[in-house]
mmCIF file of C-alpha atoms in Angstrom:
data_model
loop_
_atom_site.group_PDB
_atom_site.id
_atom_site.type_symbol
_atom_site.label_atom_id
_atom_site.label_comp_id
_atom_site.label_asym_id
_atom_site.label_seq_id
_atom_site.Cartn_x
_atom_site.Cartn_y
_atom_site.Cartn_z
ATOM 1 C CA UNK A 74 -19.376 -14.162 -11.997
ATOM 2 C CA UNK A 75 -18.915 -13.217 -8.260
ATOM 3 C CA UNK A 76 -19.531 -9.877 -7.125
ATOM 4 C CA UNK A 77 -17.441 -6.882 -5.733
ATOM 5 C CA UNK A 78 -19.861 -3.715 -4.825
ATOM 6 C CA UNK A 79 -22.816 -3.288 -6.658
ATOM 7 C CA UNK A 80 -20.838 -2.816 -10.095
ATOM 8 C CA UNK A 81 -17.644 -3.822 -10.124
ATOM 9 C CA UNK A 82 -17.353 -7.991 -11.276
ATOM 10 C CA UNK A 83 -14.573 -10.520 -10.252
ATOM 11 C CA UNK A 84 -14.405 -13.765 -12.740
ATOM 12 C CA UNK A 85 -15.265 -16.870 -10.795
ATOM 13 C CA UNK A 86 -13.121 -19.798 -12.121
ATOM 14 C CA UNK A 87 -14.078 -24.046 -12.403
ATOM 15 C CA UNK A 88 -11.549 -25.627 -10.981
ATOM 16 C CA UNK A 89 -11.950 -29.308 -9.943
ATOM 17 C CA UNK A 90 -9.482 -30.961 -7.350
ATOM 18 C CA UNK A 91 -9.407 -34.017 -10.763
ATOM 19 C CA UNK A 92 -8.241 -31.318 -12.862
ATOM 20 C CA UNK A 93 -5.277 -30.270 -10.288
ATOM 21 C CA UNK A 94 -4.359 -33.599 -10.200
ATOM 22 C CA UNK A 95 -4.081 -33.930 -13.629
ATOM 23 C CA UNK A 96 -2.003 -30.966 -14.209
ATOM 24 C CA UNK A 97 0.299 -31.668 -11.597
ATOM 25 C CA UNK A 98 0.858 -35.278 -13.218
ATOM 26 C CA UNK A 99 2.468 -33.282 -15.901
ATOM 27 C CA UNK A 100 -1.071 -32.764 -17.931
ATOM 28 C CA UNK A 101 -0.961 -29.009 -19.896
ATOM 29 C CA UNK A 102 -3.672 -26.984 -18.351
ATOM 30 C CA UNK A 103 -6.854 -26.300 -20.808
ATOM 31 C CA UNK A 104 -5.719 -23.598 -22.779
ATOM 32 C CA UNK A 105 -9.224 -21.401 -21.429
ATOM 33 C CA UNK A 106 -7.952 -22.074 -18.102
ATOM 34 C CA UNK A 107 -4.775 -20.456 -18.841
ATOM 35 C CA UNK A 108 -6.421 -17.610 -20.279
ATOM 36 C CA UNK A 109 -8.770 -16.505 -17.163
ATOM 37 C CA UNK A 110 -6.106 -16.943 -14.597
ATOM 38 C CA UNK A 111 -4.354 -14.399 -16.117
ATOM 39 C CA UNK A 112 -6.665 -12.141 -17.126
ATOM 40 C CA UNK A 113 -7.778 -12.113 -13.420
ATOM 41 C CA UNK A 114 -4.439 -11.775 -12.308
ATOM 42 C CA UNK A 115 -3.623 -9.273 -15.017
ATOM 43 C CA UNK A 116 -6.750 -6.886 -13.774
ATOM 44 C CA UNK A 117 -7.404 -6.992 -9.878
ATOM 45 C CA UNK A 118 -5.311 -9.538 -8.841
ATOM 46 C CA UNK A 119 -8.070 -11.872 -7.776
ATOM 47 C CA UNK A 120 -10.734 -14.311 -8.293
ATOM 48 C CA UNK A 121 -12.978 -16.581 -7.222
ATOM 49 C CA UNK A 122 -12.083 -20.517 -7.560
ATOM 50 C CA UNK A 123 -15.016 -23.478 -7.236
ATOM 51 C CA UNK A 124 -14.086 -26.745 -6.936
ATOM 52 C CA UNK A 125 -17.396 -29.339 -8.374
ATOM 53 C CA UNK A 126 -16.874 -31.689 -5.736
ATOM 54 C CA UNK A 127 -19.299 -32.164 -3.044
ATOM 55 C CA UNK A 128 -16.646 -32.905 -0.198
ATOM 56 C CA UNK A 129 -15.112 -29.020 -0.513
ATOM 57 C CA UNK A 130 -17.829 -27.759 1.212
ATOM 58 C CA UNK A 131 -18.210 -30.434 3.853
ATOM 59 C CA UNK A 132 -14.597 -30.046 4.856
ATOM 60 C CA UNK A 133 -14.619 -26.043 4.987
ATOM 61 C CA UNK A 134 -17.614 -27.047 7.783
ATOM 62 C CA UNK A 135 -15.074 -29.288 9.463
ATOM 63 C CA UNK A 136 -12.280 -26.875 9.512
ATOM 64 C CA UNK A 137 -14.709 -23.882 10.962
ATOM 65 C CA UNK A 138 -15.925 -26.207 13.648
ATOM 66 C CA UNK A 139 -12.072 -27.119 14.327
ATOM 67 C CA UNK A 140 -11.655 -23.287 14.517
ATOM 68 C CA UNK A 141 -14.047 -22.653 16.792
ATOM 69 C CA UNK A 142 -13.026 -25.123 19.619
ATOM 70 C CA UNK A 143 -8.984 -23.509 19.260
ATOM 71 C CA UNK A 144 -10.256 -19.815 19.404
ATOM 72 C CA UNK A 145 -12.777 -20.655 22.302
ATOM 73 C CA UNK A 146 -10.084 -22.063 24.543
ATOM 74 C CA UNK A 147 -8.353 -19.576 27.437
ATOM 75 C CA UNK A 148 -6.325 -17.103 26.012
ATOM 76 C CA UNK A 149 -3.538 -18.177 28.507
ATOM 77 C CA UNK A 150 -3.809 -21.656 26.568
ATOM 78 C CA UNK A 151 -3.807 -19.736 22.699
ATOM 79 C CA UNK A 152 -0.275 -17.994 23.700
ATOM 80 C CA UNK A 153 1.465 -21.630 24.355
ATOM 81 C CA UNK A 154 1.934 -21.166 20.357
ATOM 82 C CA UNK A 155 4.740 -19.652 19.624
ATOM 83 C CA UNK A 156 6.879 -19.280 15.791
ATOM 84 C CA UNK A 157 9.960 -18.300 14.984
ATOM 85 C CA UNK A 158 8.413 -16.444 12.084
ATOM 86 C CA UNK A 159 6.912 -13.418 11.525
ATOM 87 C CA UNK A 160 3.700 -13.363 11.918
ATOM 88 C CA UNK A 161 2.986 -17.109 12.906
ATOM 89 C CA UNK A 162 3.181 -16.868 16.766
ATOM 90 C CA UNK A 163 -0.847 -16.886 17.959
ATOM 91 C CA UNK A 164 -2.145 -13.177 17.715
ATOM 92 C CA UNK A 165 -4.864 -11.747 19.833
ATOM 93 C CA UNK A 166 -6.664 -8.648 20.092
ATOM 94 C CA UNK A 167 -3.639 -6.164 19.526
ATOM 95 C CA UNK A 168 -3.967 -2.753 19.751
ATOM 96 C CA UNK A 169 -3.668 -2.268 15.812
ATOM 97 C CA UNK A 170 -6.059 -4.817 15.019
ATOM 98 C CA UNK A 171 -7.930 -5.418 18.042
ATOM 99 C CA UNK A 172 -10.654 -7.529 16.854
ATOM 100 C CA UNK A 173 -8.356 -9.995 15.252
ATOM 101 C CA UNK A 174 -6.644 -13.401 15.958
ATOM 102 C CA UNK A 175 -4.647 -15.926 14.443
ATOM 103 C CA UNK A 176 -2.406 -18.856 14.174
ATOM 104 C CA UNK A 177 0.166 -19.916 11.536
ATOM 105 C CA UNK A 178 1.292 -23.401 10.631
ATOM 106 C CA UNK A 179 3.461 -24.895 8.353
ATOM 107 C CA UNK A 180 3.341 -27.444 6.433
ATOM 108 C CA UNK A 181 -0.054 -28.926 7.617
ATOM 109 C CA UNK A 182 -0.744 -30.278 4.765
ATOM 110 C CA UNK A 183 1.736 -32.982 6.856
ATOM 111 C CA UNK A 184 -0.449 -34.926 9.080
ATOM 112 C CA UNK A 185 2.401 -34.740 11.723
ATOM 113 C CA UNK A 186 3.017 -31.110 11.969
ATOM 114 C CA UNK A 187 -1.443 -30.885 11.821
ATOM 115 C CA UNK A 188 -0.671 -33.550 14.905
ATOM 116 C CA UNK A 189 2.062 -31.451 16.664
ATOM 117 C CA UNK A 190 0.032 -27.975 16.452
ATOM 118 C CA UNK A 191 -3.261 -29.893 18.066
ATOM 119 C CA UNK A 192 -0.966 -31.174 20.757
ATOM 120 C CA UNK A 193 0.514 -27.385 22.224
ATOM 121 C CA UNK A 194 -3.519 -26.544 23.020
ATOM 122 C CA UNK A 195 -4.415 -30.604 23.781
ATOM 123 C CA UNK A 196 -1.239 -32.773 25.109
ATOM 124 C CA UNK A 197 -3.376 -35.603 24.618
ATOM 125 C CA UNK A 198 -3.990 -34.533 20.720
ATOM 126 C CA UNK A 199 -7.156 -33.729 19.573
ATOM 127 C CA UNK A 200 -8.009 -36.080 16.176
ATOM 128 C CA UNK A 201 -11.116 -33.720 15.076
ATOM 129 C CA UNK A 202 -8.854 -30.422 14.517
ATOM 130 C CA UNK A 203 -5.707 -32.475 13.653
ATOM 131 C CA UNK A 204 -7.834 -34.020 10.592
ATOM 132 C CA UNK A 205 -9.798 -30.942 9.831
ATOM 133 C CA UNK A 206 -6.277 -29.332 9.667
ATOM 134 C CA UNK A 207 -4.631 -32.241 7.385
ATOM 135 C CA UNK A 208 -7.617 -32.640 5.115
ATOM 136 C CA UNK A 209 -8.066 -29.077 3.804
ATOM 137 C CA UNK A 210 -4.415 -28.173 3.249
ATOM 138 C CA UNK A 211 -3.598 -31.356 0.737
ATOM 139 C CA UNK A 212 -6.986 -30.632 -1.234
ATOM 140 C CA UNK A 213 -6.082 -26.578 -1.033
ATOM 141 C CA UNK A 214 -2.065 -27.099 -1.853
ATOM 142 C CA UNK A 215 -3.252 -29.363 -4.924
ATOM 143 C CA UNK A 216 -5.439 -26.562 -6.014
ATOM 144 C CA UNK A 217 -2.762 -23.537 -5.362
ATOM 145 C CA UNK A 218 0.559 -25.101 -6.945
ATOM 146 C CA UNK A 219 -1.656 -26.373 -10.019
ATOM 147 C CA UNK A 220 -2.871 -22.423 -10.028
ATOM 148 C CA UNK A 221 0.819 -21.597 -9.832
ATOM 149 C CA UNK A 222 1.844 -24.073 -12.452
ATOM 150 C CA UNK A 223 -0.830 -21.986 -14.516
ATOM 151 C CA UNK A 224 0.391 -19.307 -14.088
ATOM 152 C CA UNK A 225 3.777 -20.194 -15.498
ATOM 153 C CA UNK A 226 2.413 -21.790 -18.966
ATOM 154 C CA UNK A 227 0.550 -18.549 -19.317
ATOM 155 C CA UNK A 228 3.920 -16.928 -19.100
ATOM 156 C CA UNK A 229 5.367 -19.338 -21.606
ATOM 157 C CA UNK A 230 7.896 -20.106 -18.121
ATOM 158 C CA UNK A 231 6.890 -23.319 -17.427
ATOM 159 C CA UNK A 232 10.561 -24.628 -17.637
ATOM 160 C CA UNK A 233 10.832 -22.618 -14.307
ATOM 161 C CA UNK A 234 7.771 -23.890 -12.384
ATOM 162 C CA UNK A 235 9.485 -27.215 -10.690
ATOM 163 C CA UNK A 236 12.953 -25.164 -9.664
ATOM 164 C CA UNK A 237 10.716 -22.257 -8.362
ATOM 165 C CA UNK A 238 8.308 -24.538 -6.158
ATOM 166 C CA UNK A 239 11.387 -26.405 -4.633
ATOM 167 C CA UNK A 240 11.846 -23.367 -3.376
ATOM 168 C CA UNK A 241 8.482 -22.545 -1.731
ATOM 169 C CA UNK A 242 6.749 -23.621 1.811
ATOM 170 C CA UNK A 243 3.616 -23.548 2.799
ATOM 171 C CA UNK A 244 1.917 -21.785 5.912
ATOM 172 C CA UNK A 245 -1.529 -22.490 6.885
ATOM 173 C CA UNK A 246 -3.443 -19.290 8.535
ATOM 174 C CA UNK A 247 -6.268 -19.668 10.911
ATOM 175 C CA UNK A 248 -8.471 -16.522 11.527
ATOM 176 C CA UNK A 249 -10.959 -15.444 13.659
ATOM 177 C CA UNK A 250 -12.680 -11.638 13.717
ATOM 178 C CA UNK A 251 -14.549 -10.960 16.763
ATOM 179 C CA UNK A 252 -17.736 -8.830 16.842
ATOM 180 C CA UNK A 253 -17.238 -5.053 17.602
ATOM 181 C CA UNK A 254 -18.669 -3.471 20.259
ATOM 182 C CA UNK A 255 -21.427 -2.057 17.896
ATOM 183 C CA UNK A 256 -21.457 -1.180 14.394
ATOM 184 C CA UNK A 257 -19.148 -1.513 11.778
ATOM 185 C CA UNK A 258 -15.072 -2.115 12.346
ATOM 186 C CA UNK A 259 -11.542 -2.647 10.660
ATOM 187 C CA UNK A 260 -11.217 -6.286 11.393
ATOM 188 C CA UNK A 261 -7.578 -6.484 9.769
ATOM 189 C CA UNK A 262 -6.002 -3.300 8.190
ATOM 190 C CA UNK A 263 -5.260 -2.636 4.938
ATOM 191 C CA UNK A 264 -2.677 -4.594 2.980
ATOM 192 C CA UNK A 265 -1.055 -6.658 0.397
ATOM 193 C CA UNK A 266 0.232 -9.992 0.944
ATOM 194 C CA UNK A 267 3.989 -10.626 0.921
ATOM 195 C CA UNK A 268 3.965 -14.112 0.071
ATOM 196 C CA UNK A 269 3.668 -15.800 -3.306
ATOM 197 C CA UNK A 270 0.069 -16.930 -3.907
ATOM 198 C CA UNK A 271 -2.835 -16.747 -1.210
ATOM 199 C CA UNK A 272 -6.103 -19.067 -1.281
ATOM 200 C CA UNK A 273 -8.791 -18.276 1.295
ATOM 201 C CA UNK A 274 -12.102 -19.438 2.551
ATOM 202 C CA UNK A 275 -14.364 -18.670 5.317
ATOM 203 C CA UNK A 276 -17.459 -19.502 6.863
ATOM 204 C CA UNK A 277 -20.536 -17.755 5.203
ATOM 205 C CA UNK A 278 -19.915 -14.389 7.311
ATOM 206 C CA UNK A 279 -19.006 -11.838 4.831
ATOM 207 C CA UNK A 280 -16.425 -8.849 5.352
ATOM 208 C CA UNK A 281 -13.629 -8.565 2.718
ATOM 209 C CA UNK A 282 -13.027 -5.732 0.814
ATOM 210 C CA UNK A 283 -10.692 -4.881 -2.318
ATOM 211 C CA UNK A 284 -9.130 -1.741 -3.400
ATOM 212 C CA UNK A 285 -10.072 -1.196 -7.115
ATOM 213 C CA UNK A 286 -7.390 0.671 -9.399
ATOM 214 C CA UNK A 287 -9.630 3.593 -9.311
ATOM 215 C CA UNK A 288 -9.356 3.693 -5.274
ATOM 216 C CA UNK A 289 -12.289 2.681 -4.368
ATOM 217 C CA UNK A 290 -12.923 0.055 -1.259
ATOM 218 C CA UNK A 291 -15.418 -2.501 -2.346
ATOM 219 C CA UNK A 292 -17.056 -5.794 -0.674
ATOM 220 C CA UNK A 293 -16.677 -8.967 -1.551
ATOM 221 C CA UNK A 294 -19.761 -11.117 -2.050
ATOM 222 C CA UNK A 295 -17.640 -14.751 -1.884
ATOM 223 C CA UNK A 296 -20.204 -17.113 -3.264
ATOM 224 C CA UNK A 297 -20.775 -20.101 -1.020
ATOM 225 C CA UNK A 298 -18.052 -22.902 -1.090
ATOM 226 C CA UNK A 299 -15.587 -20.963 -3.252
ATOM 227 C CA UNK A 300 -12.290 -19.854 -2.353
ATOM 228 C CA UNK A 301 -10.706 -16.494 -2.507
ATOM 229 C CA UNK A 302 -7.344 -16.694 -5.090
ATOM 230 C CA UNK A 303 -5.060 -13.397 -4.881
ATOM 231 C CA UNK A 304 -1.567 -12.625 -5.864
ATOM 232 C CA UNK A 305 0.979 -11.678 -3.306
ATOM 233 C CA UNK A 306 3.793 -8.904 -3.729
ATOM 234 C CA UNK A 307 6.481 -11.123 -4.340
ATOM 235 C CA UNK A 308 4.747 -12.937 -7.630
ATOM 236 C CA UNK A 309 4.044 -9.709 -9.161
ATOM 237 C CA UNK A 310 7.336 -8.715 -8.715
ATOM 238 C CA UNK A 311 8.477 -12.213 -10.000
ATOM 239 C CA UNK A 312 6.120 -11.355 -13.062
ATOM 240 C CA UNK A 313 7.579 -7.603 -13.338
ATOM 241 C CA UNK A 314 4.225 -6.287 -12.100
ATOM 242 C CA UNK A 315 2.139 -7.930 -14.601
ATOM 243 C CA UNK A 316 0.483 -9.244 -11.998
ATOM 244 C CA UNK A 317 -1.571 -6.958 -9.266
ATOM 245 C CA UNK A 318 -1.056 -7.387 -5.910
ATOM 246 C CA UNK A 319 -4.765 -6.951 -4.517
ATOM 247 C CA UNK A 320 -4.646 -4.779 -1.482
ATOM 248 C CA UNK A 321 -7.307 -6.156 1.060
ATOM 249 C CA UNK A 322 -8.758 -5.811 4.104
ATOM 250 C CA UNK A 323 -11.788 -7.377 6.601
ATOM 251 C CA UNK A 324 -14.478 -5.270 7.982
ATOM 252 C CA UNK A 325 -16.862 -6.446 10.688
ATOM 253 C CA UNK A 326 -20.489 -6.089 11.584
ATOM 254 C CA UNK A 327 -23.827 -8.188 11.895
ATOM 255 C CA UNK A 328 -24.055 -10.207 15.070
ATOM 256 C CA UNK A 329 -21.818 -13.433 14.313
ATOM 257 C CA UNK A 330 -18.041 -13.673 14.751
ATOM 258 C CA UNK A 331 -16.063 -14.280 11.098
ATOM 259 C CA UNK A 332 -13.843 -17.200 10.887
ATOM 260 C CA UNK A 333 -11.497 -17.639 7.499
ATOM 261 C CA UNK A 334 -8.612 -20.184 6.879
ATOM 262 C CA UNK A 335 -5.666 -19.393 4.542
ATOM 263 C CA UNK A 336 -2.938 -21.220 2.738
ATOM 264 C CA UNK A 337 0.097 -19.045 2.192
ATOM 265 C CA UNK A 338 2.468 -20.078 -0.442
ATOM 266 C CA UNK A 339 5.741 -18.446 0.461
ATOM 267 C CA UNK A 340 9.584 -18.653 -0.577
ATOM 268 C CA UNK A 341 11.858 -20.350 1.886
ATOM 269 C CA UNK A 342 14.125 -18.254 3.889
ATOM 270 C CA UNK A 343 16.620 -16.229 2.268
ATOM 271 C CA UNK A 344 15.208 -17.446 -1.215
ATOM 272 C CA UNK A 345 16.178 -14.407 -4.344
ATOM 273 C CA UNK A 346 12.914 -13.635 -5.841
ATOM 274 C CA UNK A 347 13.951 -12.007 -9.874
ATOM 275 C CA UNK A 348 12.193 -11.651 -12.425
ATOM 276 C CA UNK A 349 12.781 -14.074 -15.948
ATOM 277 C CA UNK A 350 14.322 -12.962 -19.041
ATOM 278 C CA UNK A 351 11.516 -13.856 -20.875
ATOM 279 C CA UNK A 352 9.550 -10.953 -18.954
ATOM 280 C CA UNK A 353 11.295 -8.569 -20.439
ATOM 281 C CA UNK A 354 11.171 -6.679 -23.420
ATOM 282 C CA UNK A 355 10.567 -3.480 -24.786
ATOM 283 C CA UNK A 356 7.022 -3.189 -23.740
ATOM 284 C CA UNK A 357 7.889 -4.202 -20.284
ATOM 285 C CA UNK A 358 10.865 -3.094 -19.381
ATOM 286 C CA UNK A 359 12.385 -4.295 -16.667
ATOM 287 C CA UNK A 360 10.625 -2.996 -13.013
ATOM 288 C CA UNK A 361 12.052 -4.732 -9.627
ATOM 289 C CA UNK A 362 16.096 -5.788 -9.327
ATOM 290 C CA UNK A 363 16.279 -9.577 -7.540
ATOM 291 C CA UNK A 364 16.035 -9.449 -4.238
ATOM 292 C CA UNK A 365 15.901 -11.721 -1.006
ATOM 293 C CA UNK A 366 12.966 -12.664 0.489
ATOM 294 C CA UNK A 367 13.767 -12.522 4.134
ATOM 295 C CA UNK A 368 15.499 -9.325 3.883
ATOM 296 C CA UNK A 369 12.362 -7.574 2.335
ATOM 297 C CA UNK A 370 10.185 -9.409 4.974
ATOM 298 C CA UNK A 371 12.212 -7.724 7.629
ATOM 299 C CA UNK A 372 12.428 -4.464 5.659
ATOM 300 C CA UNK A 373 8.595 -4.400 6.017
ATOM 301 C CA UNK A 374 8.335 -5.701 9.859
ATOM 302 C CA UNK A 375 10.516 -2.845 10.272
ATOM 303 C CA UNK A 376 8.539 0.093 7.813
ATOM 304 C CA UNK A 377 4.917 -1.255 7.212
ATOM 305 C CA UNK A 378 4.658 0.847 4.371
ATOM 306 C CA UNK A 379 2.172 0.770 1.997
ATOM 307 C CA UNK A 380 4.523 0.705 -0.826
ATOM 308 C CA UNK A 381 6.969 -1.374 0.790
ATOM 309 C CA UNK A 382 7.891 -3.620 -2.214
ATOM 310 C CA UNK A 383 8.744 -0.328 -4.633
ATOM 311 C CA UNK A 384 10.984 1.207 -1.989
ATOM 312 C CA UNK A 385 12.789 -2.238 -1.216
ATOM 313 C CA UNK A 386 13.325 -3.444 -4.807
ATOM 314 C CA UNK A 387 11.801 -0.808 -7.522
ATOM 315 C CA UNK A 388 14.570 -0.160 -10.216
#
């Protein structure tokens, strides 16, 4: 088991890349495996997955040494990135989360668009970062879309799984928290994903913290070489709130920056997000009306309100 505070526990899953494979090949997921995901997903909205194979760790080192050479360049250089959506543009050291940066790329599991991203900070490309970028995303989109496929069977909705991922992109989120000037600080404010499904990892700098149901802010403890699984607003609206969305944030201290990587599953633009018959029923009665996905993004650009998804599509 992984740790949150001193007494709260967070389930820490085996999940091999082999297994993902298999599964996506059209395998049915171990029946156990079914049963944790959702119990995680049922309770905090979280958990810890570890992959057995040695090469996870050893390209999590790659990708943090890839981060490190794109944060350390000029900032003049950072801002040449630029995305038409929200929140992908390069982001420095704004006023409400001034420690913070980060870039957003899609589909980099792609070695081209890994390519075209190295190229706006290195015209002559730059293979180390372009690789780093490629390599983690196809191990890390295996791993999240057999999750997701999981969490369909558990749901006894796996009829729905290929239509619903035709539907989905990726975006790949590079992070960097700088040191505050002393002590402790909000790295990244409090919030829930938007998206679908998130899958994290970091360097071994601790700092993220998860709101219990009781209220209570608690640190993670992410054991080394696992990554960080949470549910996003529009899945637990997709599974009539069955699911939690864990609310999360980053604090930083100590005397070393934090760098974290991200894959973002996410529906394409203008996709209708509702939740499935078979959802429904007398003990769950029926909790968000369908809506679209861009038009609650922009609701929230516009609000940032903490209960953004209740007000937008609550019945």
């Amino acid at each position: 088991m992984g740790s949150i505070g001193a007494d709260a526990q967070i389930p820490t899953i085996d999940f091999s890349a082999e297994a993902a494979s298999s599964l996506l090949s059209g395998s049915d997921s171990d029946i156990n495996i079914r049963r944790q995901v959702r119990a995680a997903l049922e309770g905090g909205g979280i958990f810890f997955l570890r992959c057995s194979e040695s090469s996870t760790q050893s390209l999590l080192e790659e990708m943090v040494i890839g981060m490190k050479s794109l944060f350390d360049l000029p900032e003049d250089v950072k801002r040449r990135y630029k995305s038409i959506r929200p929140y992908s543009s390069y982001k420095g050291r704004e006023p409400i989360a001034p420690l913070h940066e980060s870039f957003a790329i899609d589909d980099a599991y792609l070695l081209e668009s890994a390519q075209a991203f190295a190229r706006v900070f290195w015209p002559e490309g730059n293979q180390q970062v372009s690789s780093a970028l490629n390599n983690i995303n196809k191990m890390m989109l295996d791993l999240i879309y057999a999750i997701l496929k999981v969490i369909f069977e558990s749901y006894g909705a796996e009829n729905r799984y290929e239509l619903f991922v035709e539907k989905t992109v990726t975006s790949f989120r590079l992070l960097k928290y700088n040191l505050p000037p002393a002590g402790e600080a909000v790295g990244l404010v409090p919030h829930t994903d938007k998206n679908l499904l998130t899958m994290l990892c970091q360097n071994d700098v601790q700092g993220l913290e998860i709101l219990s149901k009781d209220g209570i802010w608690s640190p993670l403890v992410i054991p080394q070489g696992c990554f960080v699984v949470m549910i996003g607003d529009s899945l637990k609206a997709w599974s009539n709130g069955r699911m939690r969305a864990a609310r999360h944030k980053v604090m930083i201290s100590g005397d070393r920056d934090r760098y974290s990587c991200g894959l973002f599953i996410l529906p394409k633009k203008d996709v209708i997000i509702e939740v499935p018959d078979e959802l429904v029923d007398d003990d769950h009665p029926l909790l968000y009306k369908p809506y679209n996905y861009t038009d609650y993004i922009n609701y929230f650009v516009g609000n940032l309100k903490d209960d953004a998804l209740e007000t937008f599509a609550g019945v």
